[in-house]
Short mmCIF file of C-alpha atoms in Angstrom, two decimals:
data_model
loop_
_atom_site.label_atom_id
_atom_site.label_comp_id
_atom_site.label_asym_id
_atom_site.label_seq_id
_atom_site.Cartn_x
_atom_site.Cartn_y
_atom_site.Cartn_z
CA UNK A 85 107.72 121.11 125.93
CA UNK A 86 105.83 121.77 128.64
CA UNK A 87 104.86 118.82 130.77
CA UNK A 88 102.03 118.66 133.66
CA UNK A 89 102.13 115.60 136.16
CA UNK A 90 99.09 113.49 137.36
CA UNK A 91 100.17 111.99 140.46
CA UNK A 92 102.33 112.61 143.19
CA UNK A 93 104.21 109.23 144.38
CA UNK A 94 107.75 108.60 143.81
CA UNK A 95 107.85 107.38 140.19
CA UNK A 96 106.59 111.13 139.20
CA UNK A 97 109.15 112.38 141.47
CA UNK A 98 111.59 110.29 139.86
CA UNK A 99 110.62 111.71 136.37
CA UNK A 100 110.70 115.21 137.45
CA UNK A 101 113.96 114.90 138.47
CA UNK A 102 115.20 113.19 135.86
CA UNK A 103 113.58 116.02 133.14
CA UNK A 104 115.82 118.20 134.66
CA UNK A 105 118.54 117.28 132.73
CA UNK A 106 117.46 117.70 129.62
CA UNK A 107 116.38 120.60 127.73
CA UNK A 108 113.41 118.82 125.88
CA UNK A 109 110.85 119.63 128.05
CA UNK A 110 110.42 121.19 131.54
CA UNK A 111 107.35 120.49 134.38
CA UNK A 112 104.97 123.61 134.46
CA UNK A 113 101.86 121.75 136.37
CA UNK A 114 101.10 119.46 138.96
CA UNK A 115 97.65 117.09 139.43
CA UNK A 116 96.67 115.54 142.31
CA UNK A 117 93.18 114.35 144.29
CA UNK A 118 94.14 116.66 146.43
CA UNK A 119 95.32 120.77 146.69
CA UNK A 120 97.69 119.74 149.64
CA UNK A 121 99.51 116.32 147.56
CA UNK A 122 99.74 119.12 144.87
CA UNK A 123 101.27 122.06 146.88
CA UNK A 124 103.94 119.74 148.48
CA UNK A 125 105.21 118.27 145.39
CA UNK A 126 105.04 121.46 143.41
CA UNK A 127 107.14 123.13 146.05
CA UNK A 128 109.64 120.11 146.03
CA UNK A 129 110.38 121.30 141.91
CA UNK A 130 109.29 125.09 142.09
CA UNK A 131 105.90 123.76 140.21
CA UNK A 132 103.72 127.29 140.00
CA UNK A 133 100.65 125.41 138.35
CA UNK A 134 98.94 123.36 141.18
CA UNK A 135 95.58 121.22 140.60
CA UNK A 136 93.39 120.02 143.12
CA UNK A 137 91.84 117.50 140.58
CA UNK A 138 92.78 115.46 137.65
CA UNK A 139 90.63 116.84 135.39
CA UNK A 140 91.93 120.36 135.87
CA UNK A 141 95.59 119.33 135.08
CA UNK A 142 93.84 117.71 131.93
CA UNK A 143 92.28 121.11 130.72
CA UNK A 144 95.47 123.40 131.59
CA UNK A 145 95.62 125.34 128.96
CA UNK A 146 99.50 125.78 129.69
CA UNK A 147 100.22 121.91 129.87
CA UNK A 148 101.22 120.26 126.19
CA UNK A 149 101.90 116.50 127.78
CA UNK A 150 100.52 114.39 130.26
CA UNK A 151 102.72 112.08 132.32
CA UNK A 152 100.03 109.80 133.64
CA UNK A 153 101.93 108.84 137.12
CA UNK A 154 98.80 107.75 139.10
CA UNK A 155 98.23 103.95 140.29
CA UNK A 156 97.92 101.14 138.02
CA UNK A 157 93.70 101.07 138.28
CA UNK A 158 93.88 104.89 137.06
CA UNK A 159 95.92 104.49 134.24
CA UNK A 160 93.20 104.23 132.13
CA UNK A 161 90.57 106.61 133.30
CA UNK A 162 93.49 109.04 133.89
CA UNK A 163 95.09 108.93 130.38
CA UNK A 164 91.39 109.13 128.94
CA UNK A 165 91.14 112.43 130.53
CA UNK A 166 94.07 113.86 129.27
CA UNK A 167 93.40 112.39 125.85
CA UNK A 168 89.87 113.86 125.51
CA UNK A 169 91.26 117.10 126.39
CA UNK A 170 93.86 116.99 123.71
CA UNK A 171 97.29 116.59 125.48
CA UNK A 172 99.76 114.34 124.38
CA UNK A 173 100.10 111.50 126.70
CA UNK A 174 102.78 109.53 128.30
CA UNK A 175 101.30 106.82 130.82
CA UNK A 176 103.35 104.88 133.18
CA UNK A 177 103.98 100.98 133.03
CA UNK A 178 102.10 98.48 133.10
CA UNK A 179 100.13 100.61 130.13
CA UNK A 180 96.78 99.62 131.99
CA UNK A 181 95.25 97.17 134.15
CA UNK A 182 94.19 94.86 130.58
CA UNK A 183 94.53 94.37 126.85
CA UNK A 184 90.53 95.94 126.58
CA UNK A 185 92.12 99.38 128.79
CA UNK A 186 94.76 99.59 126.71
CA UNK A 187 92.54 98.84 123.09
CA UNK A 188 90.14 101.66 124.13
CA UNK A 189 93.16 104.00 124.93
CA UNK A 190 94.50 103.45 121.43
CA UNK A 191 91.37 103.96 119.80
CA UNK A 192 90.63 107.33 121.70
CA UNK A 193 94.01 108.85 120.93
CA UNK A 194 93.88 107.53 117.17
CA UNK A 195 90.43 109.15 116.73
CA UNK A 196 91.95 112.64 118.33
CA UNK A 197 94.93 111.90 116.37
CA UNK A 198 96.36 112.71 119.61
CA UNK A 199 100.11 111.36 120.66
CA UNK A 200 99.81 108.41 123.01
CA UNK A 201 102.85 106.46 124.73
CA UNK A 202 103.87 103.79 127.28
CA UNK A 203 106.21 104.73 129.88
CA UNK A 204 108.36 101.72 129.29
CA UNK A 205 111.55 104.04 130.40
CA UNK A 206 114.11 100.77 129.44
CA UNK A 207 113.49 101.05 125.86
CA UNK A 208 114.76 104.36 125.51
CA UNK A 209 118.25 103.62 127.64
CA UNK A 210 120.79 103.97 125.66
CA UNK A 211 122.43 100.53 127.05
CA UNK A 212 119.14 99.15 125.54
CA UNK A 213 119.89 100.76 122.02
CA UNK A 214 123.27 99.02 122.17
CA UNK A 215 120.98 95.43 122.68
CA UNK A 216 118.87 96.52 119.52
CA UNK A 217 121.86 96.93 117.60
CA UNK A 218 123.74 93.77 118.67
CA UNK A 219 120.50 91.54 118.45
CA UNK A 220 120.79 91.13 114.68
CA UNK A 221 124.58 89.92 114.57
CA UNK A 222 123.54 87.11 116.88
CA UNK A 223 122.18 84.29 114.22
CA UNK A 224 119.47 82.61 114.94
CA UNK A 225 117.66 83.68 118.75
CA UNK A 226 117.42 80.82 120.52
CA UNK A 227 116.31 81.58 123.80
CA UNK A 228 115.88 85.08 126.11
CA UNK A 229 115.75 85.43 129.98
CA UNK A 230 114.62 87.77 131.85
CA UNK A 231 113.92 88.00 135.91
CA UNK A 232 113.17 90.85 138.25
CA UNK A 233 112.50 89.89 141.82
CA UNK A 234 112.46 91.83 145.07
CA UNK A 235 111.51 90.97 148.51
CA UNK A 236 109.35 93.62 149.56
CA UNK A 237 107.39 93.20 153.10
CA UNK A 238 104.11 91.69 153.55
CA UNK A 239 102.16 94.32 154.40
CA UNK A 240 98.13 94.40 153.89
CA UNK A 241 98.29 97.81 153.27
CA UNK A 242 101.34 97.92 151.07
CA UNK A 243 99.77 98.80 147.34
CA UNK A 244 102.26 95.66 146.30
CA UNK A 245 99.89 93.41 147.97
CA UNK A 246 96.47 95.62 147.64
CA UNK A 247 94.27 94.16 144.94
CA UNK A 248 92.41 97.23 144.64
CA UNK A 249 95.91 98.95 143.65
CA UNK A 250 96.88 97.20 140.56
CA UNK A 251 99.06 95.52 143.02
CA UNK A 252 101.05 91.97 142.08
CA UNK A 253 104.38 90.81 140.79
CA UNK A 254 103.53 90.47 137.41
CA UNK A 255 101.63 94.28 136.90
CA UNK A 256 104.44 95.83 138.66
CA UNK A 257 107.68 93.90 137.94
CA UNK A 258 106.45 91.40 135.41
CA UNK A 259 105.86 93.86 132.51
CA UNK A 260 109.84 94.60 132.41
CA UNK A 261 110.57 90.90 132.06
CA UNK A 262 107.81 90.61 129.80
CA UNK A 263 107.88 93.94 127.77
CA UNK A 264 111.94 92.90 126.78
CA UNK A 265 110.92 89.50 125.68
CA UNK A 266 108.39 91.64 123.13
CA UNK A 267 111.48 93.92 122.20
CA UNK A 268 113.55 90.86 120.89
CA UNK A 269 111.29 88.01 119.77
CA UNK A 270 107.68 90.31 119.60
CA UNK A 271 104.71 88.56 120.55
CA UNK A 272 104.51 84.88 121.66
CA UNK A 273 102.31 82.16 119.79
CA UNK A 274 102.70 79.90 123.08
CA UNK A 275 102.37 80.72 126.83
CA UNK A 276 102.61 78.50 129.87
CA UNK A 277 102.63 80.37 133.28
CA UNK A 278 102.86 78.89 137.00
CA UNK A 279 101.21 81.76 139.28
CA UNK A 280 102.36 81.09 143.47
CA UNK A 281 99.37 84.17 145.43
CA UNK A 282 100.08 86.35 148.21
CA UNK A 283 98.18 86.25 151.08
CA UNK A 284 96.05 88.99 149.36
CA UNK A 285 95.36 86.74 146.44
CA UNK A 286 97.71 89.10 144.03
CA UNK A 287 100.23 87.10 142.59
CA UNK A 288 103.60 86.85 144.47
CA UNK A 289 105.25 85.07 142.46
CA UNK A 290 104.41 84.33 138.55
CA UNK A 291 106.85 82.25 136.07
CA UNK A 292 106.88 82.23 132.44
CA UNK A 293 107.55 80.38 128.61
CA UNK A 294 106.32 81.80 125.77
CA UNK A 295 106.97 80.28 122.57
CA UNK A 296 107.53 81.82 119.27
CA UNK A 297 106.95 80.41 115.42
CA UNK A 298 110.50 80.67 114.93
CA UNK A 299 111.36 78.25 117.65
CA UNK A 300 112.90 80.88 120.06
CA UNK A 301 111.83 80.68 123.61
CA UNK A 302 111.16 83.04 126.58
CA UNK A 303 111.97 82.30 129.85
CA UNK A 304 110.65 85.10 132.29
CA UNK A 305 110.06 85.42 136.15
CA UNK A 306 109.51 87.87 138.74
CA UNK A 307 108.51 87.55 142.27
CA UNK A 308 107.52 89.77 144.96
CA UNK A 309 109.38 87.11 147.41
CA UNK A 310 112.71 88.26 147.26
CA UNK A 311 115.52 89.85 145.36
CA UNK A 312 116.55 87.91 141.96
CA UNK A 313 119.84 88.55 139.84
CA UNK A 314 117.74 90.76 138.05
CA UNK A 315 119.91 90.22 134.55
CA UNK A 316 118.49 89.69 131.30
CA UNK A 317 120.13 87.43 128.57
CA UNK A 318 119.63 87.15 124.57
CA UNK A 319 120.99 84.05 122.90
CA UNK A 320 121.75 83.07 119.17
CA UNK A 321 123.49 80.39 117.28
CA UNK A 322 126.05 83.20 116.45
CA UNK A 323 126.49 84.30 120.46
CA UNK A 324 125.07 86.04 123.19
CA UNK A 325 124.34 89.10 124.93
CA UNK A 326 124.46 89.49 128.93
CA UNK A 327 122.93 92.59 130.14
CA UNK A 328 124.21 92.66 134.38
CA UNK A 329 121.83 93.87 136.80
CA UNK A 330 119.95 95.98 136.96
CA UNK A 331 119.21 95.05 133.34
CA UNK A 332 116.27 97.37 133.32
CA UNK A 333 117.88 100.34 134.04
CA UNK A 334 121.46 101.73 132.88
CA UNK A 335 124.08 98.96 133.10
CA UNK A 336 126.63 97.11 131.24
CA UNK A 337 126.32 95.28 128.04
CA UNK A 338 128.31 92.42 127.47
CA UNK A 339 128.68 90.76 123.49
CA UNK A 340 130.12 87.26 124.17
CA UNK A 341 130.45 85.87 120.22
CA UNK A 342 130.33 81.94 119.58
CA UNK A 343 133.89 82.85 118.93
CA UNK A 344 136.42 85.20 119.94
CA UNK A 345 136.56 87.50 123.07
CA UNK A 346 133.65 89.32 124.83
CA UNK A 347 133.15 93.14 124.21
CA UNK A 348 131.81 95.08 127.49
CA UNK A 349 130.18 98.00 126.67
CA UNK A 350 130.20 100.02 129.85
CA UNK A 351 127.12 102.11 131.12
CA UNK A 352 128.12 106.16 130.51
CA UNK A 353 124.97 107.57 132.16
CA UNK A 354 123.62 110.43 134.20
CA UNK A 355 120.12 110.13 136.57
CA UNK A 356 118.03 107.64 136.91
CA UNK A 357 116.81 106.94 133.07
CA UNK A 358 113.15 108.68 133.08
CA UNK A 359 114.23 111.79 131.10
CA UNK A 360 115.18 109.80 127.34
CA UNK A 361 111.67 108.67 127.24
CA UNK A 362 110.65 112.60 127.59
CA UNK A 363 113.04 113.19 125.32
CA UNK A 364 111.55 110.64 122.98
CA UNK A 365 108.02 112.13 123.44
CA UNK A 366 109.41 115.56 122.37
CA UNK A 367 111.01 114.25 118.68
CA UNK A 368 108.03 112.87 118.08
CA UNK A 369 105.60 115.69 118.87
CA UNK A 370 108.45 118.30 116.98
CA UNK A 371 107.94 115.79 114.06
CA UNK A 372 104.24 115.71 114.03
CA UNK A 373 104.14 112.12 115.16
CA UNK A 374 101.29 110.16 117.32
CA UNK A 375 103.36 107.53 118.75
CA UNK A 376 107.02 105.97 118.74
CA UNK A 377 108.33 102.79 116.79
CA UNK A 378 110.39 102.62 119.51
CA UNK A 379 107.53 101.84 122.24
CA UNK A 380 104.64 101.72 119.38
CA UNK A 381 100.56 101.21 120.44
CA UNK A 382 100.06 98.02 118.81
CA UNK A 383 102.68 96.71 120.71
CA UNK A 384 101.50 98.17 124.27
CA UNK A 385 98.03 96.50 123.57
CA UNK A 386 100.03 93.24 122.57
CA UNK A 387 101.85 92.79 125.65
CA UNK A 388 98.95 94.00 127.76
CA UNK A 389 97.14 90.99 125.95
CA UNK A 390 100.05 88.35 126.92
CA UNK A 391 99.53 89.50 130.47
CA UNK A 392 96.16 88.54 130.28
CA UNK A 393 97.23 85.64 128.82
CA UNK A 394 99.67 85.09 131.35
CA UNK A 395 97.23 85.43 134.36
CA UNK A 396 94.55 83.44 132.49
CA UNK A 397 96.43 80.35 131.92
CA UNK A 398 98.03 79.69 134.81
#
């Protein structure tokens, strides 16, 4: 499959590093807002297709996906480009800025029958399969945790801290905490949320409990302020899962029954983790598919509407 990249920063050169180790797809064409960004990454991954605009990566005839790669604010204007021009589309976390982004994304790519994906890289891990699998010999869920913290500098002009940049703890590190709790217990039916701001007035700091019919809770947090355990943990009435840190990218699995011994499942992995959601793009597109049950559009718009949620109530 031949991908093109819009964007330049390090998450796009993480994933087109990571795509070369697999033999699903391969990066034929660069995008950027400007000819120089484009030449400099393109000569970084021997790139020959270089675009001075966004909108000419979008109508490459010699592109078939779209990794959308830009800030969060573009996400949605980006993606609707590539969209409109036909090209399958895989947009980077958070999915867009809100739940009415992300509805109008859905509807465009439905309408073009067009294949449309968040770049929610941890569900495609294969320590995160391993979670999936375990979940259901747990009982009853009872309660999930999930943090992700890191003390980055405060910095006006850091994009963290720039409102104008999407920036914030819970757009940037929030939707990981957030986007596992949807993986194990789906969408909440109650949410309380304690925001702390940044001198920028982005949140620095934002805490979470959602509540679910079932009686399972969430308890989620990520900060800006400093670095956090960064583990995740799923609990039933049958026993419990520990995933160690970082639990959003490849690491170990622990199974720790109500009784008996613990089972470690160790992390076997090579790279960083961006090239099994590529991979994941490319079965579906060789199967005719629009979009994964793995990372499906109903639930992108759901979580993207529990951020709101999130933001609004607290």
């Amino acid at each position: 499959m031949r991908w093109g990249i819009m964007g330049t920063g390090g998450i796009a050169q993480q994933f087109a590093t990571d795509l070369e180790l697999t033999d699903s797809g391969k990066v034929v064409a660069v995008g950027s807002r400007s000819r120089a960004s484009a030449d400099n990454f393109a000569d970084g991954f021997t790139i020959e297709r270089r675009h001075a605009s966004y909108a000419d990566l979008a109508a490459d005839p010699e592109v078939d996906a779209v990794y959308v790669a830009t800030p969060h604010p573009m996400h949605h204007p980006n993606a609707l480009l590539a969209l409109n021009a036909g090209k399958a589309v895989l947009v980077e976390k958070p999915f867009t800025m809100n739940a009415e982004e992300a509805r109008e994304l859905v509807k465009v790519a439905r309408a073009n029958n067009v294949f449309l994906m968040e770049a929610m890289w941890t569900r495609f891990l294969p320590h995160m399969r391993k979670v999936r699998e375990l979940v259901g010999g747990l009982g009853d869920i009872v309660t999930v945790t999930a943090d992700f913290g890191y003390g980055f500098p405060e910095e006006a002009d850091h994009r963290l801290f720039a409102p104008e940049l999407g920036g914030g703890a819970l757009l940037d590190l929030g939707i990981y905490v957030v986007s596992f709790a949807s993986m194990v217990l789906g969408t909440p039916s109650k949410i309380v949320s304690m925001i702390d701001p940044a001198f920028t007035g982005v949140d620095a700091q934002t805490s979470m409990i959602f509540g679910y019919d079932s009686g399972a809770q969430a308890l989620l947090n990520c900060t800006l302020r400093g670095t956090s355990p960064t583990r995740a943990t799923v609990v039933g009435t049958e026993g419990r899962i520990e995933i160690d840190s970082e639990f959003f990218a490849p690491t170990t699995v622990r199974l720790v029954p109500r009784d008996g011994s613990p089972t470690v499942f160790a992390s076997e992995h090579e790279g960083r983790g961006l090239r099994h959601q590529a991979d994941e793009v490319a079965r579906r597109l060789a199967a005719g598919e629009t979009e994964s049950p793995l990372m499906s559009l109903d639930e992108s718009v759901s979580i993207m509407e529990t951020m709101d949620a999130v933001l609004a109530r607290a």
